JSON list of C-alpha atoms in Angstrom, two decimals:
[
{"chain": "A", "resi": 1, "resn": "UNK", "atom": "CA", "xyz": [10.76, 2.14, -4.28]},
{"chain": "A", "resi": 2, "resn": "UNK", "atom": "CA", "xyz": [8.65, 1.82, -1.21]},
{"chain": "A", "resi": 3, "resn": "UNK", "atom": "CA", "xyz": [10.13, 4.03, 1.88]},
{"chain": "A", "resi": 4, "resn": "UNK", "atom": "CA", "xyz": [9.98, 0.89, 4.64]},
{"chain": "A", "resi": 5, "resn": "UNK", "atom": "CA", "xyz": [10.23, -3.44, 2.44]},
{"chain": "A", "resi": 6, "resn": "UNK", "atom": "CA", "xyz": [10.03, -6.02, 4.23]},
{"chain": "A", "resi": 7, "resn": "UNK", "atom": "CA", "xyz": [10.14, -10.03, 3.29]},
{"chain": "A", "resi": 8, "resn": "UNK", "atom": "CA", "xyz": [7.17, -11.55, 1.66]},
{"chain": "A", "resi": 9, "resn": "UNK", "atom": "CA", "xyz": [4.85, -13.38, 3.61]},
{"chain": "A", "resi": 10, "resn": "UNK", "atom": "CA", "xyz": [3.83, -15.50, 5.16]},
{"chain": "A", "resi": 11, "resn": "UNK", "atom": "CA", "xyz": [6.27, -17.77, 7.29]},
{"chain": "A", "resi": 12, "resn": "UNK", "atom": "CA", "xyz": [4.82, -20.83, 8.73]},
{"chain": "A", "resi": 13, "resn": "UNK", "atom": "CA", "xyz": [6.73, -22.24, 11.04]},
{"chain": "A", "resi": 14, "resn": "UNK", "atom": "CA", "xyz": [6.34, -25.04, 13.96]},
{"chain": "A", "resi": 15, "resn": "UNK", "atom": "CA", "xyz": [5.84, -24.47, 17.33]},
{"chain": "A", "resi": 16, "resn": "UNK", "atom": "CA", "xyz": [9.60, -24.20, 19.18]},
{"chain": "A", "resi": 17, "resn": "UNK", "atom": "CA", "xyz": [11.15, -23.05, 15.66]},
{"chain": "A", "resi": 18, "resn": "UNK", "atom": "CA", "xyz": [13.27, -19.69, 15.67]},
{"chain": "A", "resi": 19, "resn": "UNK", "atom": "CA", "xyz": [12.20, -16.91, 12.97]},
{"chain": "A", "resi": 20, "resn": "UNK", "atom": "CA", "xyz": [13.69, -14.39, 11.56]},
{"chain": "A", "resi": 21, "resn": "UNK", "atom": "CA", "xyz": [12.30, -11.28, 9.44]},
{"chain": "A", "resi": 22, "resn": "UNK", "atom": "CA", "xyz": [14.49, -8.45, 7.74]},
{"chain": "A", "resi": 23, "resn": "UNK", "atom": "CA", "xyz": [13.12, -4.95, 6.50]},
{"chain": "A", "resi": 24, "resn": "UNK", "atom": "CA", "xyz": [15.07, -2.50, 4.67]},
{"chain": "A", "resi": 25, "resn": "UNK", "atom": "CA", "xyz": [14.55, 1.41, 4.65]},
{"chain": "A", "resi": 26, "resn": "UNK", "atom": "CA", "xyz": [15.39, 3.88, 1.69]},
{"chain": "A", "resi": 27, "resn": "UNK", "atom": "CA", "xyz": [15.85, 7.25, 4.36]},
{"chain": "A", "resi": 28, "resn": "UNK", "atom": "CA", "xyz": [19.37, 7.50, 4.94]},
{"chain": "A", "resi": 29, "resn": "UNK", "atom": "CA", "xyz": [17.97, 10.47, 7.23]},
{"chain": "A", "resi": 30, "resn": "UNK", "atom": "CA", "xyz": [15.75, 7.93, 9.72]},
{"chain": "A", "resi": 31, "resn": "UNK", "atom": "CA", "xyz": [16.45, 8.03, 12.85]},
{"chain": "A", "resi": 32, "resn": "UNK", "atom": "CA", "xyz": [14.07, 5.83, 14.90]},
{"chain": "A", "resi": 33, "resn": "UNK", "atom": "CA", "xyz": [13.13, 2.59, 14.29]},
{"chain": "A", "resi": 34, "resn": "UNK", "atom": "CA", "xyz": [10.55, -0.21, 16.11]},
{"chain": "A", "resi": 35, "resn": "UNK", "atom": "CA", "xyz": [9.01, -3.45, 15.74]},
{"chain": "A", "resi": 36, "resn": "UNK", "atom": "CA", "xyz": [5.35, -3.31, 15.99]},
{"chain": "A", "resi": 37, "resn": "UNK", "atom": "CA", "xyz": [2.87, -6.34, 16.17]},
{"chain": "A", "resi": 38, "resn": "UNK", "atom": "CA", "xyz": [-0.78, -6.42, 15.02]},
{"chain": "A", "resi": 39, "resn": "UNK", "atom": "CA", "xyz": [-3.20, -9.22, 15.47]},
{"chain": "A", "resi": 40, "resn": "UNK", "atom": "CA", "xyz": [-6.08, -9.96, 13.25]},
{"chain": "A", "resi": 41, "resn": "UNK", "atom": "CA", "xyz": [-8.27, -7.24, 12.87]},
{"chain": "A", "resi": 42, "resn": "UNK", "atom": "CA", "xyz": [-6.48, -5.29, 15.61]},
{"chain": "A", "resi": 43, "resn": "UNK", "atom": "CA", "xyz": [-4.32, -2.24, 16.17]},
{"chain": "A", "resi": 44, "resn": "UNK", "atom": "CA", "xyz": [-0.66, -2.39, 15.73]},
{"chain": "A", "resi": 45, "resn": "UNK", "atom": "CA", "xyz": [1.01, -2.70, 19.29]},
{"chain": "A", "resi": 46, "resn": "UNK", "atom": "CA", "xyz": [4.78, -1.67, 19.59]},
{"chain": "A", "resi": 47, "resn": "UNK", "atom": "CA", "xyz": [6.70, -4.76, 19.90]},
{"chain": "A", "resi": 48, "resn": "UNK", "atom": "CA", "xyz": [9.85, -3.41, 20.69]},
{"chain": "A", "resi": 49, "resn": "UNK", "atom": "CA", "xyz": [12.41, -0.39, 19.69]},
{"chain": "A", "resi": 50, "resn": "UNK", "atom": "CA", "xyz": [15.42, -1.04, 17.49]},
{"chain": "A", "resi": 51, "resn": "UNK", "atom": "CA", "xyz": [18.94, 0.45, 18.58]},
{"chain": "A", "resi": 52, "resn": "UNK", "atom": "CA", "xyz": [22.17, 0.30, 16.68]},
{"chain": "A", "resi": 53, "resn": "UNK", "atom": "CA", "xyz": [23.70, -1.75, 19.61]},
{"chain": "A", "resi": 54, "resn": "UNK", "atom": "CA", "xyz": [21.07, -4.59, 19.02]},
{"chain": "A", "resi": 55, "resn": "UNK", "atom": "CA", "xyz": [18.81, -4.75, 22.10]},
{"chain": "A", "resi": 56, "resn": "UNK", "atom": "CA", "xyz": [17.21, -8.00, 23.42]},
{"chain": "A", "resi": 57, "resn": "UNK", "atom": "CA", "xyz": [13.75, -8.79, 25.38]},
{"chain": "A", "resi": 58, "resn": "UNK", "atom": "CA", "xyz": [13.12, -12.16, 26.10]},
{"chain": "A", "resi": 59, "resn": "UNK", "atom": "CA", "xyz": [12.92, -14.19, 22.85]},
{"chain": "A", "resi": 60, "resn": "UNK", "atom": "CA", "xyz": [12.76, -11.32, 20.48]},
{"chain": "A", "resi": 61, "resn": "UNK", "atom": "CA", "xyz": [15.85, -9.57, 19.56]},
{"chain": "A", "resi": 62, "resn": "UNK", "atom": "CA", "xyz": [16.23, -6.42, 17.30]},
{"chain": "A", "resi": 63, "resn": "UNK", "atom": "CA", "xyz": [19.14, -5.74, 14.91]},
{"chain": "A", "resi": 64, "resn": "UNK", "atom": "CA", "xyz": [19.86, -2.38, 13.20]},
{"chain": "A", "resi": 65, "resn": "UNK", "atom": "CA", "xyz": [22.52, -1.94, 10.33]},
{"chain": "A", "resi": 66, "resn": "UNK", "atom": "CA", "xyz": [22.51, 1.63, 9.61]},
{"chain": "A", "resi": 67, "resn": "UNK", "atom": "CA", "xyz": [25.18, 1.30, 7.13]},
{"chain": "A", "resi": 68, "resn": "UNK", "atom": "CA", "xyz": [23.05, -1.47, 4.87]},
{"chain": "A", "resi": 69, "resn": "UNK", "atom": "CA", "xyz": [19.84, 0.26, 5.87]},
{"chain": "A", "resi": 70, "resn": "UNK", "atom": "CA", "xyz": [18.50, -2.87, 7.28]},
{"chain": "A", "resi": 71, "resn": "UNK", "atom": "CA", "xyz": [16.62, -4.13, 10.09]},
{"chain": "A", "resi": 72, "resn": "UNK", "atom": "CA", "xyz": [15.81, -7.57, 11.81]},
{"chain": "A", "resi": 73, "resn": "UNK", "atom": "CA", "xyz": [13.97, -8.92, 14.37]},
{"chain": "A", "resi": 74, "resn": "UNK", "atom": "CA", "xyz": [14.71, -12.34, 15.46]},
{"chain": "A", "resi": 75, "resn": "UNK", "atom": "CA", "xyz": [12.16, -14.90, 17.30]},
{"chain": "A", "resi": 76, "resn": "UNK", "atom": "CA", "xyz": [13.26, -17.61, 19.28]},
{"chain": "A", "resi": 77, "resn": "UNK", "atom": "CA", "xyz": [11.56, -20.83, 20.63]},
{"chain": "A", "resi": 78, "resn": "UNK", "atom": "CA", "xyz": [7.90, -19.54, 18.74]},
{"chain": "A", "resi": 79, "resn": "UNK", "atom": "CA", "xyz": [4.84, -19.77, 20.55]},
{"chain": "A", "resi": 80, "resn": "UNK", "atom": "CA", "xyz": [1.25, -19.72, 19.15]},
{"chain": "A", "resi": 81, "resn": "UNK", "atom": "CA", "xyz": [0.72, -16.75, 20.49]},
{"chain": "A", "resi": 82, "resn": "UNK", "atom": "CA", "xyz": [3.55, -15.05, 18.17]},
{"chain": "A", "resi": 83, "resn": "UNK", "atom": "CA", "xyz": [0.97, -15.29, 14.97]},
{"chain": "A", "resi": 84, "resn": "UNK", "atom": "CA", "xyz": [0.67, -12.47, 14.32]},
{"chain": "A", "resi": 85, "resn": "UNK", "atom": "CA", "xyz": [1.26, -9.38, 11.60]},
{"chain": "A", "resi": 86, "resn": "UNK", "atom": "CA", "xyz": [4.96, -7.96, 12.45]},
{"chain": "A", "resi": 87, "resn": "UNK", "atom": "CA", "xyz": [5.09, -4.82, 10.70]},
{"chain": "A", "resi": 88, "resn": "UNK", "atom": "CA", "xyz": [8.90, -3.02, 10.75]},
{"chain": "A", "resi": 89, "resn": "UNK", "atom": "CA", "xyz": [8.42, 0.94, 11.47]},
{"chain": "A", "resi": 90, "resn": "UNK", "atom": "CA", "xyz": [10.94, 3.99, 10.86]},
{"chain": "A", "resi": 91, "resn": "UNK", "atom": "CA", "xyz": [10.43, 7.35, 11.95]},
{"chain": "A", "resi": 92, "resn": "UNK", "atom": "CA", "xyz": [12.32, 10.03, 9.72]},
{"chain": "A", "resi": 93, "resn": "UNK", "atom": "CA", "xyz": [11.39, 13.08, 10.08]},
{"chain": "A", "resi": 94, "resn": "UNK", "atom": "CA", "xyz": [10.62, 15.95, 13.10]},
{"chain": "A", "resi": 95, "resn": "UNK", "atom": "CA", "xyz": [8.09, 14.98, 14.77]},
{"chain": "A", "resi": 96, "resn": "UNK", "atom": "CA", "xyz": [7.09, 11.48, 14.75]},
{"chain": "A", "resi": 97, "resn": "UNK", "atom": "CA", "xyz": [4.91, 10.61, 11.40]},
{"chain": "A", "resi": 98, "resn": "UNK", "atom": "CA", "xyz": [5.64, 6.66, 11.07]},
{"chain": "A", "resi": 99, "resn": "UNK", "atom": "CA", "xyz": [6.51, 5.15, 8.01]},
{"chain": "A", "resi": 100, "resn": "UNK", "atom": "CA", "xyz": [4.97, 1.36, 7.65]},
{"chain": "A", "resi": 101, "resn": "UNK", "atom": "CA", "xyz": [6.45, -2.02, 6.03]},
{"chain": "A", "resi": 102, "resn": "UNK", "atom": "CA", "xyz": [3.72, -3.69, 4.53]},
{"chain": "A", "resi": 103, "resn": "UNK", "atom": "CA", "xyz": [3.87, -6.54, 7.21]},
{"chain": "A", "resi": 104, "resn": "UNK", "atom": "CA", "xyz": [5.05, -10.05, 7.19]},
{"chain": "A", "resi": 105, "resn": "UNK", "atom": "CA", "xyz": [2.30, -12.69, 8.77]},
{"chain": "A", "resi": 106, "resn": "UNK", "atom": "CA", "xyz": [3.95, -15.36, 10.85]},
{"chain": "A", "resi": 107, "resn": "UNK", "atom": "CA", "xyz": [2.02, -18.48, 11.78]},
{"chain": "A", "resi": 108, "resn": "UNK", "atom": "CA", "xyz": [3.05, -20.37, 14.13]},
{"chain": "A", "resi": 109, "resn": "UNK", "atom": "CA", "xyz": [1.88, -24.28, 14.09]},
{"chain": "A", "resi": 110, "resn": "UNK", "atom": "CA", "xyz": [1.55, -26.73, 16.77]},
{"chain": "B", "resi": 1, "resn": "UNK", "atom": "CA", "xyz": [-5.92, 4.36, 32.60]},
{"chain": "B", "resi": 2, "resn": "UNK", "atom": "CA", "xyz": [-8.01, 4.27, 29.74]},
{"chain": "B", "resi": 3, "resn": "UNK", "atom": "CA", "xyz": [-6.29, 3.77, 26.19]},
{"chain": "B", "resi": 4, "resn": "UNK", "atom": "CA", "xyz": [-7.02, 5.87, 22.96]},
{"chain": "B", "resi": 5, "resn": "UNK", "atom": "CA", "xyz": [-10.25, 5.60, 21.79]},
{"chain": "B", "resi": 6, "resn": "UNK", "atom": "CA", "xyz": [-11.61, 6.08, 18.86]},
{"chain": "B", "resi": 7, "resn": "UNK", "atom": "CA", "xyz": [-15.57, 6.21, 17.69]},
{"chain": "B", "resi": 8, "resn": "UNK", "atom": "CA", "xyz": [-17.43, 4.68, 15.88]},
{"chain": "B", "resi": 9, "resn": "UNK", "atom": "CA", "xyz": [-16.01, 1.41, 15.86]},
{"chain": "B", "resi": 10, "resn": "UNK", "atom": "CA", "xyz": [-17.89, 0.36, 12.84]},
{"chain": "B", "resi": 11, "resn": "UNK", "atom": "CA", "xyz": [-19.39, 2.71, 9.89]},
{"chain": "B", "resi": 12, "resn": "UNK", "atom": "CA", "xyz": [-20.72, 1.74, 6.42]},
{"chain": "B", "resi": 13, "resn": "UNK", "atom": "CA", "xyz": [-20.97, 4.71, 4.21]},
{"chain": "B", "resi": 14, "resn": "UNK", "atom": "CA", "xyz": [-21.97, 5.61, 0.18]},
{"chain": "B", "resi": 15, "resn": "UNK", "atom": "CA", "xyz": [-19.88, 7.15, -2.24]},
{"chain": "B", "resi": 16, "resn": "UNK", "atom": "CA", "xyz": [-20.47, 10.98, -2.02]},
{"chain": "B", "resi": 17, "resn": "UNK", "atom": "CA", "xyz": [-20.94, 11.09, 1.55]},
{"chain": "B", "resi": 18, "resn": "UNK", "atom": "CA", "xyz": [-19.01, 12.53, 4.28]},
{"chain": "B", "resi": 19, "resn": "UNK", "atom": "CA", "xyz": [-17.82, 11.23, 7.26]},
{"chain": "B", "resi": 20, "resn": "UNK", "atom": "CA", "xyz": [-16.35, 12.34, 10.81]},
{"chain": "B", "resi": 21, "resn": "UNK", "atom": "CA", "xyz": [-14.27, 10.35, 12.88]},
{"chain": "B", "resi": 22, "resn": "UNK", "atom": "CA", "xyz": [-13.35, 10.96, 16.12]},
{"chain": "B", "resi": 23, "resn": "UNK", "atom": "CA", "xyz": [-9.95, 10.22, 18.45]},
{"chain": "B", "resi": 24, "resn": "UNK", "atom": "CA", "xyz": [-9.43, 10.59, 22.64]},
{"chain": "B", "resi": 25, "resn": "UNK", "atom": "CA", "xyz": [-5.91, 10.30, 23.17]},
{"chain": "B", "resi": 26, "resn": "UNK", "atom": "CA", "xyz": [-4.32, 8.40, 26.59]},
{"chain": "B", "resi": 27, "resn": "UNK", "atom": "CA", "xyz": [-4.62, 11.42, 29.22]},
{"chain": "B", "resi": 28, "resn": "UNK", "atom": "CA", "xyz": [-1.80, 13.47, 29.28]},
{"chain": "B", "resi": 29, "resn": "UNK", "atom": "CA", "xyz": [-0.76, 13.16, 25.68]},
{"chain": "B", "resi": 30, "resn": "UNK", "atom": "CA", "xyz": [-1.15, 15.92, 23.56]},
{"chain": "B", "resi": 31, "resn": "UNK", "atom": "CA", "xyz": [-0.06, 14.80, 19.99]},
{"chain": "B", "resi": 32, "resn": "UNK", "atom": "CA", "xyz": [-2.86, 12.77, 17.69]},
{"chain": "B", "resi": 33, "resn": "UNK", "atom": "CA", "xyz": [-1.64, 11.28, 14.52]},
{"chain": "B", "resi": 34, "resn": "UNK", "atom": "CA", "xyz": [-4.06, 9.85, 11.92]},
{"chain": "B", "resi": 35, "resn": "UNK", "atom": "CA", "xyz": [-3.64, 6.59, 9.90]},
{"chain": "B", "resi": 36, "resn": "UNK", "atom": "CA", "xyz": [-5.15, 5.06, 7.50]},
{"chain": "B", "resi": 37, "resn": "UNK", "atom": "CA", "xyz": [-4.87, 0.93, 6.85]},
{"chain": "B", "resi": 38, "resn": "UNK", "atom": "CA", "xyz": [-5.90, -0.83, 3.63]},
{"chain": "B", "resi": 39, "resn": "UNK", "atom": "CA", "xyz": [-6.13, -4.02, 3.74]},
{"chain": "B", "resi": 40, "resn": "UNK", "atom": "CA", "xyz": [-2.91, -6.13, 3.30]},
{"chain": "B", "resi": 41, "resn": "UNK", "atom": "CA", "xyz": [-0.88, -3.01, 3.99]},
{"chain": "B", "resi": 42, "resn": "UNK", "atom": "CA", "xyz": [0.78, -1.29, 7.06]},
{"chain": "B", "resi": 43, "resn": "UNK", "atom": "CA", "xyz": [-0.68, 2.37, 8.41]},
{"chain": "B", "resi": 44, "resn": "UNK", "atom": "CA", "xyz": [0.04, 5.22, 5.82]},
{"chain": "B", "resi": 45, "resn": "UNK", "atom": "CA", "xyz": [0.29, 8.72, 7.61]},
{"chain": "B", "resi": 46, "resn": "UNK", "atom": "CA", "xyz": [-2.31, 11.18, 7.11]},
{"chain": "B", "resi": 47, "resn": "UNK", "atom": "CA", "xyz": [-1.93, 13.94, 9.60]},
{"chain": "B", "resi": 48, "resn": "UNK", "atom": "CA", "xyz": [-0.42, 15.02, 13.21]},
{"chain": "B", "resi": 49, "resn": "UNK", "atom": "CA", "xyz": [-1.49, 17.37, 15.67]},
{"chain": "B", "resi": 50, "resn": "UNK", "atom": "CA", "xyz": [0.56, 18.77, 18.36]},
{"chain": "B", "resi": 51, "resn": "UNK", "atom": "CA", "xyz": [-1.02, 21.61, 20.76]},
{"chain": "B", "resi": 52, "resn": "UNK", "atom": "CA", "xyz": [-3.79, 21.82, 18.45]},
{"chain": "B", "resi": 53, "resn": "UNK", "atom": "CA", "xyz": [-1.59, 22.97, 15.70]},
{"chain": "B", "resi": 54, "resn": "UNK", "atom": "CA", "xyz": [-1.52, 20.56, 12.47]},
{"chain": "B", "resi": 55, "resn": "UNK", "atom": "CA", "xyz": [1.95, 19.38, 12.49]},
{"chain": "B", "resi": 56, "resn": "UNK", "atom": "CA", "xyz": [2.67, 17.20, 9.61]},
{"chain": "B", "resi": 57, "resn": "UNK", "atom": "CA", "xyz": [0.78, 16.04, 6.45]},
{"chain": "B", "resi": 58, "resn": "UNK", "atom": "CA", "xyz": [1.03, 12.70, 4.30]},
{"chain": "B", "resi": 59, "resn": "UNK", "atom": "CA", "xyz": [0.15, 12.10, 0.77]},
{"chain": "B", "resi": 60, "resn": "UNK", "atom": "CA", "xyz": [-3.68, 12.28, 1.11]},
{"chain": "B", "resi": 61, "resn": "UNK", "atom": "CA", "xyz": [-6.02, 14.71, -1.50]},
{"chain": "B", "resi": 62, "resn": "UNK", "atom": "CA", "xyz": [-7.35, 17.84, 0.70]},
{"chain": "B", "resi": 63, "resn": "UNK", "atom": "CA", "xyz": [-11.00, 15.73, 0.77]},
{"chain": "B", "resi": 64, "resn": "UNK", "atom": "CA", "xyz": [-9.23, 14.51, 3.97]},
{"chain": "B", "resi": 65, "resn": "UNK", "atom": "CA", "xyz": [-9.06, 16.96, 7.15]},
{"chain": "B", "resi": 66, "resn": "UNK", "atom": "CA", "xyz": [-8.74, 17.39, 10.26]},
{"chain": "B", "resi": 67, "resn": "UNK", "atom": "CA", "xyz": [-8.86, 19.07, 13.80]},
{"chain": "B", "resi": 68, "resn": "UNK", "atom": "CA", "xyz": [-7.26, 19.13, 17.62]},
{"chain": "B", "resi": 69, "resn": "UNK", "atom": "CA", "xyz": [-9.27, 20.18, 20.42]},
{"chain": "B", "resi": 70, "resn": "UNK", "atom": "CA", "xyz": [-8.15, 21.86, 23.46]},
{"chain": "B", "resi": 71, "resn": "UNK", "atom": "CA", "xyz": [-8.89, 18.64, 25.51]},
{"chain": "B", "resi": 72, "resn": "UNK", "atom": "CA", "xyz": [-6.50, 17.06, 22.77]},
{"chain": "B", "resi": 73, "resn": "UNK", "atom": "CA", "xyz": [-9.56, 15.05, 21.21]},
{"chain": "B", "resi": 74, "resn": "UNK", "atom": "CA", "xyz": [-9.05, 14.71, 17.10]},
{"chain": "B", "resi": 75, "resn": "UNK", "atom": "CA", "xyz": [-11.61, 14.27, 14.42]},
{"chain": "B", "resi": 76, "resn": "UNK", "atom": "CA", "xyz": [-10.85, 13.03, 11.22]},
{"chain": "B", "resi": 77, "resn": "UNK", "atom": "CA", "xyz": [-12.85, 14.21, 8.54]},
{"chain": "B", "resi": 78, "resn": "UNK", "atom": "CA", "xyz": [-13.52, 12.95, 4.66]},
{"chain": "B", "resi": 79, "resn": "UNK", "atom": "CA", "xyz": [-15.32, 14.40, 2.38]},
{"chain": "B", "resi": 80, "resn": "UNK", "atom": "CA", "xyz": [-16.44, 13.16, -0.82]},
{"chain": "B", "resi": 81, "resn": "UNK", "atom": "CA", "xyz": [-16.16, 9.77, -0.13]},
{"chain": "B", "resi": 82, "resn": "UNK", "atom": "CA", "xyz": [-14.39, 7.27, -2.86]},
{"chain": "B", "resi": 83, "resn": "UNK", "atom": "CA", "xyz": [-14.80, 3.52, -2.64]},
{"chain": "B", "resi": 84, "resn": "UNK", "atom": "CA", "xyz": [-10.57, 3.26, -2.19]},
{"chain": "B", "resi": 85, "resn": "UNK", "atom": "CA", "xyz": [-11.41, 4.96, 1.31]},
{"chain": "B", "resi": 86, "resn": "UNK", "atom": "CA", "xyz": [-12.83, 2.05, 2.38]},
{"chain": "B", "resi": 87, "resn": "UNK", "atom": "CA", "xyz": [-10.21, 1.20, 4.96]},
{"chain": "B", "resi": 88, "resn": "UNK", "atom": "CA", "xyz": [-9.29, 0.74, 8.77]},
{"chain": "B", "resi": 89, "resn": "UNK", "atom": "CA", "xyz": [-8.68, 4.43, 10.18]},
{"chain": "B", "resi": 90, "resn": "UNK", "atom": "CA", "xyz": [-6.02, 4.35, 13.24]},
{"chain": "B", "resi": 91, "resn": "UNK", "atom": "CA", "xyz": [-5.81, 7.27, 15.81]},
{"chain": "B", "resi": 92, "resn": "UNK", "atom": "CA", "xyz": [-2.17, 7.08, 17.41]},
{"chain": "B", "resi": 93, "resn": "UNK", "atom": "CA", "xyz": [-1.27, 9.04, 20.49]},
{"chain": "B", "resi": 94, "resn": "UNK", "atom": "CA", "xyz": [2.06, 10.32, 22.08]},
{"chain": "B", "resi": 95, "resn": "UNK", "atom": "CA", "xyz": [3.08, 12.68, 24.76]},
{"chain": "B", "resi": 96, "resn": "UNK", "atom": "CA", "xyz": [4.94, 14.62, 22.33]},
{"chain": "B", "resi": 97, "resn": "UNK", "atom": "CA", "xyz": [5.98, 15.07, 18.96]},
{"chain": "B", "resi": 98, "resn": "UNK", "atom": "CA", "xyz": [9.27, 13.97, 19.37]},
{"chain": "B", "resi": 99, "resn": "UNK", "atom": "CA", "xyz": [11.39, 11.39, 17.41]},
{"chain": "B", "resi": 100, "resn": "UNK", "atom": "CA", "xyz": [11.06, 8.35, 19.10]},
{"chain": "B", "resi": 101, "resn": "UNK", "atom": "CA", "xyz": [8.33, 9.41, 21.54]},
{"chain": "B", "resi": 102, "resn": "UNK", "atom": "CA", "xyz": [6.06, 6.21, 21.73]},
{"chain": "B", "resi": 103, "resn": "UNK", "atom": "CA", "xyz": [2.68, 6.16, 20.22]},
{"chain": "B", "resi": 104, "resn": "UNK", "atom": "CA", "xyz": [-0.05, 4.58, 21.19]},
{"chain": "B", "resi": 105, "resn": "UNK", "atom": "CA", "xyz": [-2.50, 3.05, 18.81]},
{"chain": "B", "resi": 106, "resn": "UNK", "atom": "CA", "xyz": [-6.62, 3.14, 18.96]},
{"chain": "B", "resi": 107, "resn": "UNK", "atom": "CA", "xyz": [-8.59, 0.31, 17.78]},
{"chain": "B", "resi": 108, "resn": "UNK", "atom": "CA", "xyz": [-9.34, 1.85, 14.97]},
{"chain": "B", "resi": 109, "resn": "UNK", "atom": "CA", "xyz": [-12.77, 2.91, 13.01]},
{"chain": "B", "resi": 110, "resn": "UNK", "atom": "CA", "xyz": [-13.23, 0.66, 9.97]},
{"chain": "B", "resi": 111, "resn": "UNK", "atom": "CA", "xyz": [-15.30, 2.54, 7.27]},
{"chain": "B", "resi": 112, "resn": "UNK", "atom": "CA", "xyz": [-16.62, 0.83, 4.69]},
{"chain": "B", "resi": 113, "resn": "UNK", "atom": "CA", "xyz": [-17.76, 2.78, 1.30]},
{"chain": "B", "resi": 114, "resn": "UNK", "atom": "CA", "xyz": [-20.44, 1.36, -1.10]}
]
């Protein structure tokens, strides 16, 4: 079982639409957790972090379940600009070594 | 401020061969972690360097080392190159190795093998 799953790819969805992806995590021990975007051919950027209260910027907004192990990041009113590669990040151990989902691609249509 | 940068941007490479691959982290930060990105997958870990110490190590054969600098610059070496290390290679930086500390992603070298 991989460490960090996310949902298959990819979503294509119109302009205006509202996305959302979920990622699960096998480390019971994990402690930190992000959302990190990566265009084509680019390096990942962090998107936002992920906090068990749920936090909120803009028209993203990050949900942790640390019972269930589960993470989601919700996108409202999608823009072209949101394609992208939304990879779902959890740091476990001392230190901070990153573990990776594999990525979902969202496109985003006019 | 500048970002992390990493050099070269580009490399094409045989099997055999060796490369080096090198890492400036943002000014100020003194931990360099080392990715590696195949395509259609996220960043595996391969090493992290705090105060010029190796810190942690991921699940990568010893062909694959590495170094910290006192300025805090990183290379990234492979030896013995395989055509499976054909891959984008991500220097991260962070002001310290700390859960949750914030790092900060190069553009990456992309190394092809043939």
């Amino acid at each position: 079982r991989k460490e960090v799953e996310q949902d298959p790819g990819p979503f294509n969805v119109p302009e205006g639409a509202t996305v959302a992806f979920n990622c699960t995590y096998s480390n019971s021990a994990s402690q930190s957790f992000f959302w990190y975007r990566q265009d084509c051919r680019k390096e990942p950027k962090l998107l936002m972090s992920v906090y068990s209260s749920g936090n909120e910027d803009g028209r993203f907004t990050a949900q942790l379940n640390r019972a269930s192990q589960y993470i989601s990041l919700l996108i409202r009113d999608s823009k072209l600009s949101d394609s992208a590669t939304y990879l779902c990040v959890v740091n476990a151990e001392y230190g901070n070594k990153l573990v990776f989902g594999a990525g979902t691609i969202l496109r985003v249509k006019s | 401020d500048a970002g992390v940068t990493q050099s070269p941007t580009h490399l094409i490479k045989t099997r055999g061969q060796h490369v080096t691959l090198r890492c400036s982290p943002i000014s100020g930060h003194k931990s360099v972690s080392w990715y590696q990105q195949v395509l259609g997958q996220g960043p595996q870990f391969i090493f992290q360097y705090y105060e010029k110490e190796e810190r942690g190590r991921g699940n990568f054969p010893d062909r694959f080392s590495a170094r910290q600098f006192p300025n805090y610059s990183s290379e990234l070496n492979v030896n013995a190159l395989l055509l499976g290390d054909s891959a984008l290679y991500l220097c991260a930086s962070s002001i310290l190795q700390a859960l949750g500390v914030t790092q900060y992603f190069g553009p990456g070298t992309r190394l092809l093998v043939l």
